[in-house]
Short mmCIF file of C-alpha atoms and ligand atoms in Angstrom, two decimals:
data_model
loop_
_atom_site.label_atom_id
_atom_site.label_comp_id
_atom_site.label_asym_id
_atom_site.label_seq_id
_atom_site.Cartn_x
_atom_site.Cartn_y
_atom_site.Cartn_z
CA MET A 1 -40.43 7.54 -15.48
CA HIS A 2 -43.99 7.22 -14.17
CA ASN A 3 -45.35 10.73 -13.63
CA LYS A 4 -47.22 10.14 -10.40
CA ASN A 5 -44.00 8.91 -8.84
CA SER A 6 -41.58 11.37 -10.30
CA THR A 7 -41.75 14.41 -7.98
CA LEU A 8 -40.73 12.55 -4.85
CA VAL A 9 -37.97 10.71 -6.67
CA GLU A 10 -36.54 13.80 -8.36
CA SER A 11 -36.45 15.88 -5.20
CA TYR A 12 -34.81 13.07 -3.29
CA SER A 13 -32.23 12.19 -5.93
CA LYS A 14 -30.69 15.63 -5.46
CA LEU A 15 -29.75 14.63 -1.92
CA TYR A 16 -28.73 11.01 -2.50
CA ASP A 17 -26.08 10.65 -5.18
CA VAL A 18 -26.80 7.15 -6.42
CA ARG A 19 -24.58 7.66 -9.53
CA LYS A 20 -21.61 8.33 -7.29
CA ILE A 21 -22.38 5.31 -5.14
CA ARG A 22 -22.60 3.10 -8.24
CA GLU A 23 -19.08 4.14 -9.20
CA ASP A 24 -17.84 2.42 -6.06
CA PHE A 25 -19.17 -1.00 -7.17
CA PRO A 26 -17.07 -2.40 -10.06
CA ILE A 27 -19.46 -5.25 -10.85
CA LEU A 28 -22.27 -2.84 -11.73
CA LYS A 29 -20.46 -1.98 -14.96
CA ILE A 30 -20.69 -5.47 -16.42
CA MET A 31 -23.02 -6.55 -19.23
CA VAL A 32 -25.23 -9.64 -19.04
CA HIS A 33 -26.47 -11.15 -22.32
CA GLY A 34 -25.37 -7.92 -23.98
CA LYS A 35 -27.44 -5.75 -21.63
CA PRO A 36 -26.29 -3.63 -18.69
CA LEU A 37 -26.62 -5.57 -15.46
CA VAL A 38 -29.66 -4.63 -13.38
CA TYR A 39 -28.94 -6.32 -10.09
CA LEU A 40 -32.12 -6.76 -8.06
CA ASP A 41 -31.18 -9.82 -6.03
CA ASN A 42 -29.84 -7.96 -3.02
CA ALA A 43 -31.81 -9.98 -0.48
CA ALA A 44 -29.85 -13.04 -1.61
CA THR A 45 -26.52 -11.27 -1.52
CA THR A 46 -25.31 -7.72 -2.07
CA GLN A 47 -22.50 -6.53 -4.31
CA LYS A 48 -19.23 -5.34 -2.78
CA PRO A 49 -17.77 -1.85 -3.05
CA GLN A 50 -14.15 -1.39 -4.10
CA TYR A 51 -13.37 -0.27 -0.54
CA VAL A 52 -14.30 -3.72 0.83
CA ILE A 53 -12.50 -5.52 -2.00
CA ASP A 54 -9.34 -3.46 -1.38
CA LYS A 55 -9.40 -3.94 2.39
CA THR A 56 -9.78 -7.69 1.92
CA ASN A 57 -7.06 -7.91 -0.73
CA ASN A 58 -4.81 -5.73 1.36
CA TYR A 59 -4.81 -8.34 4.11
CA TYR A 60 -3.71 -11.06 1.68
CA GLU A 61 -1.18 -8.84 -0.07
CA LYS A 62 0.39 -7.03 2.87
CA TYR A 63 -0.08 -8.78 6.21
CA ASN A 64 -1.51 -12.28 5.74
CA ALA A 65 -0.85 -14.24 8.95
CA ASN A 66 -2.79 -16.21 11.51
CA ILE A 67 -4.21 -14.26 14.43
CA HIS A 68 -3.99 -14.37 18.23
CA ARG A 69 -1.00 -16.72 18.19
CA GLY A 70 2.07 -15.15 16.66
CA VAL A 71 4.42 -12.65 18.21
CA HIS A 72 5.72 -11.61 14.79
CA ALA A 73 4.76 -8.34 13.14
CA LEU A 74 2.39 -9.75 10.52
CA SER A 75 0.43 -11.76 13.04
CA GLN A 76 0.11 -8.77 15.30
CA GLU A 77 -1.10 -6.59 12.45
CA ALA A 78 -3.63 -9.22 11.36
CA THR A 79 -4.85 -9.64 14.95
CA GLU A 80 -5.25 -5.92 15.32
CA ALA A 81 -7.24 -5.59 12.08
CA PHE A 82 -9.44 -8.58 13.00
CA GLU A 83 -10.15 -7.26 16.49
CA SER A 84 -10.72 -3.72 15.20
CA SER A 85 -13.47 -5.12 13.01
CA ARG A 86 -15.07 -6.65 16.07
CA ILE A 87 -15.16 -3.20 17.66
CA ILE A 88 -16.65 -1.64 14.51
CA ILE A 89 -19.40 -4.29 14.62
CA LYS A 90 -19.95 -3.83 18.36
CA ASN A 91 -20.44 -0.09 17.81
CA PHE A 92 -22.61 -0.66 14.74
CA ILE A 93 -25.22 -2.61 16.72
CA ASN A 94 -24.46 -0.88 20.02
CA ALA A 95 -23.53 -4.01 21.97
CA LEU A 96 -22.35 -3.48 25.52
CA GLY A 97 -18.94 -5.04 24.94
CA LYS A 98 -16.82 -6.64 22.24
CA ASN A 99 -17.02 -9.96 24.08
CA GLU A 100 -20.68 -10.10 22.97
CA ILE A 101 -19.67 -10.21 19.29
CA ILE A 102 -18.93 -13.70 17.98
CA PHE A 103 -17.62 -14.20 14.45
CA THR A 104 -19.41 -17.05 12.66
CA ARG A 105 -19.84 -18.13 9.04
CA GLY A 106 -23.16 -16.29 8.82
CA THR A 107 -26.71 -16.11 10.09
CA THR A 108 -27.21 -19.85 9.62
CA GLU A 109 -24.24 -20.77 11.76
CA SER A 110 -25.15 -18.17 14.38
CA ILE A 111 -28.62 -19.68 14.83
CA ASN A 112 -27.21 -23.20 14.87
CA LEU A 113 -24.73 -22.13 17.53
CA VAL A 114 -27.52 -20.89 19.81
CA ALA A 115 -29.79 -23.87 19.15
CA SER A 116 -26.95 -26.26 19.78
CA SER A 117 -25.27 -24.59 22.76
CA TYR A 118 -28.01 -22.66 24.59
CA GLY A 119 -30.70 -25.03 23.35
CA ARG A 120 -29.09 -28.31 24.34
CA LYS A 121 -28.33 -26.95 27.79
CA ASN A 122 -31.69 -25.35 28.53
CA ILE A 123 -34.45 -27.06 26.53
CA LYS A 124 -36.04 -30.08 28.17
CA GLU A 125 -38.75 -32.58 27.29
CA GLY A 126 -42.18 -30.92 26.96
CA ASP A 127 -40.76 -27.41 26.55
CA GLU A 128 -41.95 -25.19 23.73
CA ILE A 129 -40.01 -23.00 21.29
CA ILE A 130 -41.86 -20.36 19.29
CA ILE A 131 -40.98 -19.21 15.78
CA SER A 132 -43.18 -17.64 13.07
CA THR A 133 -44.68 -18.78 9.76
CA MET A 134 -42.35 -16.56 7.74
CA GLU A 135 -39.04 -17.93 9.02
CA HIS A 136 -36.15 -18.74 6.71
CA HIS A 137 -35.23 -22.44 6.86
CA SER A 138 -32.19 -21.36 8.89
CA ASN A 139 -34.52 -20.30 11.66
CA ILE A 140 -36.71 -23.40 11.42
CA VAL A 141 -34.52 -26.44 10.97
CA PRO A 142 -32.03 -25.89 13.85
CA TRP A 143 -34.99 -25.57 16.27
CA GLN A 144 -36.75 -28.54 14.71
CA MET A 145 -33.60 -30.63 15.19
CA LEU A 146 -33.35 -29.49 18.80
CA CYS A 147 -37.02 -30.26 19.46
CA ALA A 148 -36.64 -33.74 17.94
CA GLU A 149 -33.61 -34.42 20.15
CA LYS A 150 -35.24 -33.12 23.33
CA ASN A 151 -38.81 -34.16 22.67
CA ALA A 152 -39.84 -30.51 22.80
CA LYS A 153 -42.46 -28.77 20.70
CA LEU A 154 -42.03 -26.17 17.97
CA ARG A 155 -44.92 -23.70 17.85
CA ILE A 156 -45.59 -21.38 14.94
CA ILE A 157 -47.05 -17.85 15.12
CA PRO A 158 -49.54 -17.47 12.27
CA ILE A 159 -49.56 -14.49 9.91
CA ASN A 160 -52.37 -12.57 8.19
CA GLU A 161 -52.99 -12.04 4.46
CA GLU A 162 -50.65 -9.03 4.41
CA GLY A 163 -47.92 -11.25 5.79
CA GLU A 164 -47.88 -9.71 9.25
CA ILE A 165 -47.48 -11.66 12.47
CA ILE A 166 -50.80 -11.97 14.30
CA PHE A 167 -49.63 -10.66 17.63
CA GLU A 168 -52.76 -11.78 19.53
CA GLU A 169 -52.01 -15.36 18.47
CA PHE A 170 -48.51 -15.02 19.83
CA GLU A 171 -49.98 -13.71 23.11
CA LYS A 172 -52.23 -16.77 23.31
CA MET A 173 -49.42 -19.16 22.44
CA ILE A 174 -46.85 -18.04 24.99
CA ASN A 175 -47.11 -19.81 28.35
CA GLU A 176 -45.05 -21.35 31.13
CA LYS A 177 -43.91 -24.14 28.78
CA THR A 178 -42.35 -21.63 26.37
CA LYS A 179 -38.58 -21.60 26.81
CA PHE A 180 -37.33 -19.73 23.74
CA VAL A 181 -38.58 -17.43 20.98
CA SER A 182 -36.73 -16.93 17.70
CA VAL A 183 -38.17 -14.68 15.00
CA VAL A 184 -37.06 -12.94 11.86
CA TYR A 185 -36.69 -9.16 12.17
CA ALA A 186 -37.46 -8.50 8.48
CA SER A 187 -38.66 -11.21 6.13
CA ASN A 188 -36.57 -12.09 3.09
CA SER A 189 -39.64 -13.34 1.18
CA LEU A 190 -42.22 -10.70 2.12
CA GLY A 191 -40.09 -7.75 3.12
CA ASN A 192 -42.17 -6.89 6.15
CA VAL A 193 -40.61 -5.68 9.38
CA ASN A 194 -41.87 -7.53 12.43
CA PRO A 195 -42.85 -5.86 15.73
CA VAL A 196 -39.81 -7.32 17.42
CA LYS A 197 -39.76 -4.90 20.32
CA LYS A 198 -43.30 -5.89 21.29
CA ILE A 199 -42.42 -9.57 20.89
CA ILE A 200 -39.33 -9.18 23.08
CA SER A 201 -41.10 -7.31 25.86
CA LEU A 202 -43.93 -9.84 26.01
CA ALA A 203 -41.47 -12.76 26.03
CA HIS A 204 -39.36 -11.06 28.71
CA SER A 205 -42.40 -10.61 30.90
CA TYR A 206 -42.38 -14.44 31.05
CA ASN A 207 -38.58 -14.50 31.42
CA ILE A 208 -38.17 -16.06 27.99
CA PRO A 209 -35.12 -15.16 25.87
CA VAL A 210 -35.59 -13.96 22.31
CA MET A 211 -33.33 -14.41 19.30
CA LEU A 212 -33.66 -12.18 16.24
CA ASP A 213 -32.71 -13.28 12.75
CA ALA A 214 -31.53 -9.90 11.47
CA ALA A 215 -30.11 -11.16 8.14
CA GLN A 216 -32.40 -8.84 6.18
CA ALA A 217 -32.83 -6.11 8.77
CA VAL A 218 -29.23 -5.17 9.36
CA ASN A 219 -28.70 -3.35 6.06
CA HIS A 220 -32.00 -1.45 6.18
CA LEU A 221 -32.70 -0.62 9.82
CA LYS A 222 -30.52 0.90 12.50
CA ILE A 223 -30.07 -1.88 15.03
CA ASP A 224 -29.44 -1.09 18.67
CA VAL A 225 -29.31 -4.36 20.58
CA GLN A 226 -29.45 -2.62 23.96
CA GLN A 227 -32.54 -0.70 23.00
CA LEU A 228 -34.17 -3.78 21.46
CA ASP A 229 -33.12 -5.77 24.51
CA CYS A 230 -32.88 -8.94 22.38
CA ASP A 231 -30.94 -11.82 23.91
CA PHE A 232 -29.34 -13.00 20.67
CA LEU A 233 -29.13 -11.53 17.19
CA ALA A 234 -27.69 -13.00 13.99
CA PHE A 235 -26.66 -11.54 10.66
CA SER A 236 -24.45 -12.26 7.64
CA GLY A 237 -21.70 -10.11 6.14
CA HIS A 238 -22.62 -10.80 2.53
CA LYS A 239 -26.03 -9.15 2.80
CA LEU A 240 -24.35 -6.07 4.20
CA TYR A 241 -22.08 -5.32 1.21
CA GLY A 242 -19.38 -7.42 2.90
CA PRO A 243 -17.78 -10.79 2.09
CA THR A 244 -19.41 -14.22 2.10
CA GLY A 245 -18.50 -16.79 4.74
CA ILE A 246 -18.53 -14.34 7.63
CA GLY A 247 -21.32 -13.35 9.98
CA ILE A 248 -22.11 -12.36 13.51
CA LEU A 249 -23.76 -13.76 16.54
CA TYR A 250 -24.53 -11.14 19.13
CA GLY A 251 -25.41 -12.54 22.55
CA LYS A 252 -25.95 -10.93 25.94
CA VAL A 253 -22.86 -11.59 27.96
CA ASN A 254 -24.70 -13.40 30.78
CA HIS A 255 -26.11 -15.95 28.30
CA LEU A 256 -22.81 -16.42 26.48
CA GLU A 257 -20.92 -16.89 29.76
CA ALA A 258 -23.34 -19.62 30.84
CA MET A 259 -23.38 -21.46 27.51
CA PRO A 260 -21.08 -24.40 26.72
CA PRO A 261 -18.77 -24.10 23.68
CA TYR A 262 -20.24 -24.92 20.28
CA GLN A 263 -17.13 -26.44 18.71
CA GLY A 264 -13.81 -27.56 20.17
CA GLY A 265 -10.38 -26.74 18.79
CA GLY A 266 -7.72 -24.07 18.70
CA ASP A 267 -8.32 -20.56 20.03
CA MET A 268 -11.37 -21.53 22.13
CA ILE A 269 -9.23 -23.07 24.88
CA SER A 270 -7.41 -21.71 27.85
CA LYS A 271 -5.60 -24.91 28.91
CA VAL A 272 -5.70 -28.42 27.48
CA THR A 273 -4.54 -31.63 29.12
CA PHE A 274 -5.60 -35.14 28.14
CA GLU A 275 -7.72 -35.21 31.27
CA GLU A 276 -9.58 -31.95 30.79
CA THR A 277 -9.81 -28.63 28.98
CA THR A 278 -10.62 -25.20 30.31
CA TYR A 279 -12.13 -22.74 27.89
CA ASN A 280 -11.00 -19.36 26.73
CA GLU A 281 -12.84 -16.22 27.73
CA LEU A 282 -15.48 -14.59 25.54
CA PRO A 283 -15.72 -14.12 22.64
CA HIS A 284 -13.00 -16.68 21.82
CA LYS A 285 -14.81 -19.52 23.61
CA PHE A 286 -17.13 -19.65 20.59
CA GLU A 287 -14.51 -19.16 17.88
CA ALA A 288 -12.76 -22.51 17.46
CA GLY A 289 -10.13 -22.78 14.73
CA THR A 290 -8.74 -20.22 12.32
CA PRO A 291 -11.57 -17.86 11.42
CA ASP A 292 -12.23 -16.11 8.12
CA ILE A 293 -9.75 -13.34 8.92
CA ALA A 294 -10.07 -11.56 5.56
CA GLY A 295 -13.85 -11.87 5.81
CA ALA A 296 -13.95 -10.27 9.24
CA ILE A 297 -11.74 -7.42 8.04
CA GLY A 298 -13.97 -7.04 4.97
CA LEU A 299 -17.11 -6.95 7.12
CA GLY A 300 -15.64 -4.17 9.25
CA ALA A 301 -14.83 -2.28 6.02
CA ALA A 302 -18.38 -2.80 4.72
CA ILE A 303 -19.80 -1.25 7.88
CA GLU A 304 -17.40 1.70 7.58
CA TYR A 305 -18.55 2.17 4.00
CA ILE A 306 -22.26 1.97 4.93
CA GLU A 307 -21.79 4.43 7.78
CA LYS A 308 -20.13 6.89 5.43
CA ILE A 309 -23.27 6.92 3.29
CA GLY A 310 -25.61 6.61 6.24
CA LEU A 311 -27.93 3.69 6.89
CA GLU A 312 -30.91 6.03 7.16
CA ASN A 313 -30.15 7.52 3.74
CA ILE A 314 -29.84 4.05 2.25
CA ALA A 315 -33.12 2.96 3.81
CA TYR A 316 -34.85 6.09 2.57
CA HIS A 317 -33.55 5.52 -0.95
CA GLU A 318 -34.64 1.87 -0.94
CA ASN A 319 -38.08 2.80 0.33
CA ILE A 320 -38.54 5.17 -2.59
CA LEU A 321 -37.55 2.40 -5.00
CA LEU A 322 -39.95 0.01 -3.27
CA GLU A 323 -42.82 2.47 -3.35
CA TYR A 324 -42.16 3.30 -6.98
CA ALA A 325 -41.88 -0.36 -8.01
CA THR A 326 -44.95 -1.38 -6.02
CA LYS A 327 -47.06 1.26 -7.78
CA ALA A 328 -45.62 0.38 -11.17
CA VAL A 329 -46.35 -3.36 -10.95
CA SER A 330 -49.75 -3.09 -9.32
CA ASP A 331 -51.37 -2.34 -12.70
CA LEU A 332 -49.95 -5.45 -14.32
CA GLN A 333 -52.56 -8.01 -15.21
CA GLY A 334 -52.67 -11.14 -13.07
CA LEU A 335 -49.85 -9.99 -10.79
CA ARG A 336 -50.31 -10.57 -7.08
CA ILE A 337 -47.94 -8.99 -4.60
CA ILE A 338 -47.05 -11.38 -1.80
CA GLY A 339 -46.29 -9.36 1.31
CA THR A 340 -48.24 -6.13 1.56
CA ALA A 341 -47.48 -5.07 5.13
CA LYS A 342 -47.27 -1.36 5.92
CA GLU A 343 -43.71 -1.45 7.16
CA LYS A 344 -41.38 -3.09 4.68
CA ILE A 345 -37.75 -3.20 3.65
CA GLY A 346 -36.88 -3.03 -0.08
CA VAL A 347 -38.30 -6.41 -1.06
CA LEU A 348 -41.02 -6.88 -3.66
CA SER A 349 -42.29 -10.44 -4.05
CA PHE A 350 -44.95 -11.23 -6.60
CA HIS A 351 -46.67 -14.03 -8.43
CA PHE A 352 -48.17 -14.02 -11.92
CA GLU A 353 -51.39 -15.93 -12.32
CA ASN A 354 -50.34 -17.63 -15.56
CA VAL A 355 -46.57 -17.47 -15.64
CA HIS A 356 -44.29 -19.65 -13.54
CA PRO A 357 -41.72 -17.65 -11.52
CA HIS A 358 -38.94 -19.68 -13.13
CA ASP A 359 -40.00 -18.38 -16.56
CA VAL A 360 -40.18 -14.84 -15.17
CA GLY A 361 -36.61 -15.13 -13.85
CA THR A 362 -35.24 -16.66 -17.05
CA PHE A 363 -36.93 -14.08 -19.27
CA LEU A 364 -35.69 -11.18 -17.15
CA ASP A 365 -32.18 -12.61 -17.14
CA PHE A 366 -32.06 -12.12 -20.91
CA GLU A 367 -32.93 -8.48 -20.27
CA GLY A 368 -29.93 -8.25 -17.95
CA VAL A 369 -32.16 -8.19 -14.87
CA ALA A 370 -31.18 -10.40 -11.94
CA ILE A 371 -34.06 -11.23 -9.62
CA ARG A 372 -34.63 -14.26 -7.43
CA THR A 373 -37.30 -16.84 -8.17
CA GLY A 374 -38.19 -19.81 -6.02
CA HIS A 375 -39.22 -20.48 -2.46
CA HIS A 376 -36.49 -18.25 -0.98
CA CYS A 377 -35.77 -20.89 1.69
CA THR A 378 -39.22 -20.27 3.16
CA GLN A 379 -41.22 -23.25 1.94
CA PRO A 380 -43.80 -23.17 4.78
CA LEU A 381 -44.45 -19.51 3.98
CA MET A 382 -45.04 -20.32 0.29
CA ARG A 383 -47.53 -22.95 1.39
CA ARG A 384 -49.28 -20.37 3.60
CA PHE A 385 -49.84 -18.17 0.53
CA GLY A 386 -50.75 -21.11 -1.69
CA VAL A 387 -47.97 -20.52 -4.21
CA PRO A 388 -45.08 -22.82 -5.14
CA ALA A 389 -42.68 -19.93 -5.48
CA THR A 390 -42.53 -16.18 -6.04
CA SER A 391 -40.46 -13.77 -8.10
CA ARG A 392 -38.58 -11.37 -5.85
CA ALA A 393 -36.95 -8.08 -6.71
CA SER A 394 -34.92 -6.71 -3.82
CA PHE A 395 -33.28 -3.31 -3.76
CA GLY A 396 -29.89 -2.15 -2.58
CA MET A 397 -28.21 1.20 -2.03
CA TYR A 398 -27.03 1.37 -5.68
CA ASN A 399 -30.28 0.64 -7.48
CA THR A 400 -32.00 3.33 -9.50
CA ILE A 401 -35.46 4.27 -10.65
CA GLU A 402 -34.34 3.59 -14.23
CA GLU A 403 -33.49 0.04 -13.21
CA VAL A 404 -36.97 -0.41 -11.77
CA ASP A 405 -38.28 0.78 -15.14
CA VAL A 406 -36.20 -1.92 -16.89
CA LEU A 407 -37.71 -4.50 -14.54
CA VAL A 408 -41.26 -3.31 -15.13
CA ASN A 409 -40.79 -3.15 -18.90
CA GLY A 410 -39.44 -6.70 -18.77
CA LEU A 411 -42.53 -7.82 -16.88
CA LYS A 412 -44.74 -6.14 -19.49
CA LYS A 413 -42.93 -8.04 -22.24
CA ILE A 414 -43.46 -11.27 -20.30
CA LEU A 415 -47.18 -10.57 -20.21
CA GLU A 416 -47.18 -10.00 -23.97
CA VAL A 417 -45.38 -13.30 -24.58
CA PHE A 418 -47.09 -15.50 -21.97
CA GLY A 419 -50.25 -13.53 -21.27
N1 PLP B 501 -32.39 -15.57 7.50
C1 PLP B 501 -32.86 -14.76 6.54
C2 PLP B 501 -34.04 -13.89 6.81
C3 PLP B 501 -32.23 -14.72 5.29
O1 PLP B 501 -32.70 -13.93 4.33
C4 PLP B 501 -31.12 -15.56 5.07
C5 PLP B 501 -30.48 -15.61 3.74
O2 PLP B 501 -31.12 -15.49 2.73
C6 PLP B 501 -30.66 -16.37 6.11
C7 PLP B 501 -31.33 -16.34 7.31
C8 PLP B 501 -29.47 -17.23 5.96
O3 PLP B 501 -28.33 -16.46 5.78
P1 PLP B 501 -26.92 -17.13 5.42
O4 PLP B 501 -27.19 -18.04 4.24
O5 PLP B 501 -26.05 -15.99 5.07
O6 PLP B 501 -26.47 -17.88 6.61
#
């Protein structure tokens, strides 16, 4: 352990029992290339606690049935579990009502839903949509497609060298042509937390709705959609210690009521004739077809699990890991940290002067360390920083200081070999 870092870490570790938390995650016991797994790819996806695995399996083992349709016992039990999850999620982000919580496949589908439904209805030729330089492709391409269809313009808020949004540029950019703003709450590539409240209040002063991509924020920051006053918010279950293939779109009820359906099919209808169809009430209007029932139940379980530990405790723990890791790598020769904002989630992106990120990732893999290397689905952001890719270590609730040491030692070995 690095001495300068140790006091803070030791005093905190008495309060936060990371060993106990690790016991809840079966995958953390596995070996990779003969070494204990050090999983530092949490921004890509998080591991799942036994509680989530059991709740999901339980559905398949004990009450697997389709929801909302059957009068039989299994269907009613499945419906109840599915809808209970919706309420857990509503409470987790403090939405006004459960009709504002739409189950989707994930952040990507949630953004596509808004771009397709709200966007097609409201965006006209010559209108402008604002996003930022650090957006994930999921929060670029759907808007680009919409702009191409409508002959509208996509405008990009620039960022500074630290990776922070230049708010004054946003102030200059917003005008009467602006019809929508969609920004990432916390960046998956840089880790910085954006001033979303300021962005929302400025946009609202022009009557412009704001969507937040909260894929990376939701497992680090307490989200209160009423307090944020965002119009839409998207996140994915799998980054929240829950299953893949399930996610959430939150939308203010007035927007959702006014929006046309995204997809047609079962469950989203009220009455169908060959002449016309009337649509179901919210949230079902946006949930066509059989959803990922087990996934929704698993996501509810993941939130229960997180709340038991406490999101604030998790965030505090991850911040210590980030601070510790940032100090430890800053001495390494030729290493440049990409994303040095003051307020960050547990993401550490870096680039070695003389070693390609792919080699960094492959070398570390043989040490049992899983990090992410590449463009992280943010190619324009990579271009902004003049790098083809970065290496990214991202921390979760179960990571330890010792694991950061394994990472840093691995990086030192890389420097010996490639340096
Ligand atoms: N937005 C951000 C900031 C992300 O980090 C990700 C995933 O990496 C996404 C959107 C897309 O999430 P998903 O692939 O779960 O739809």
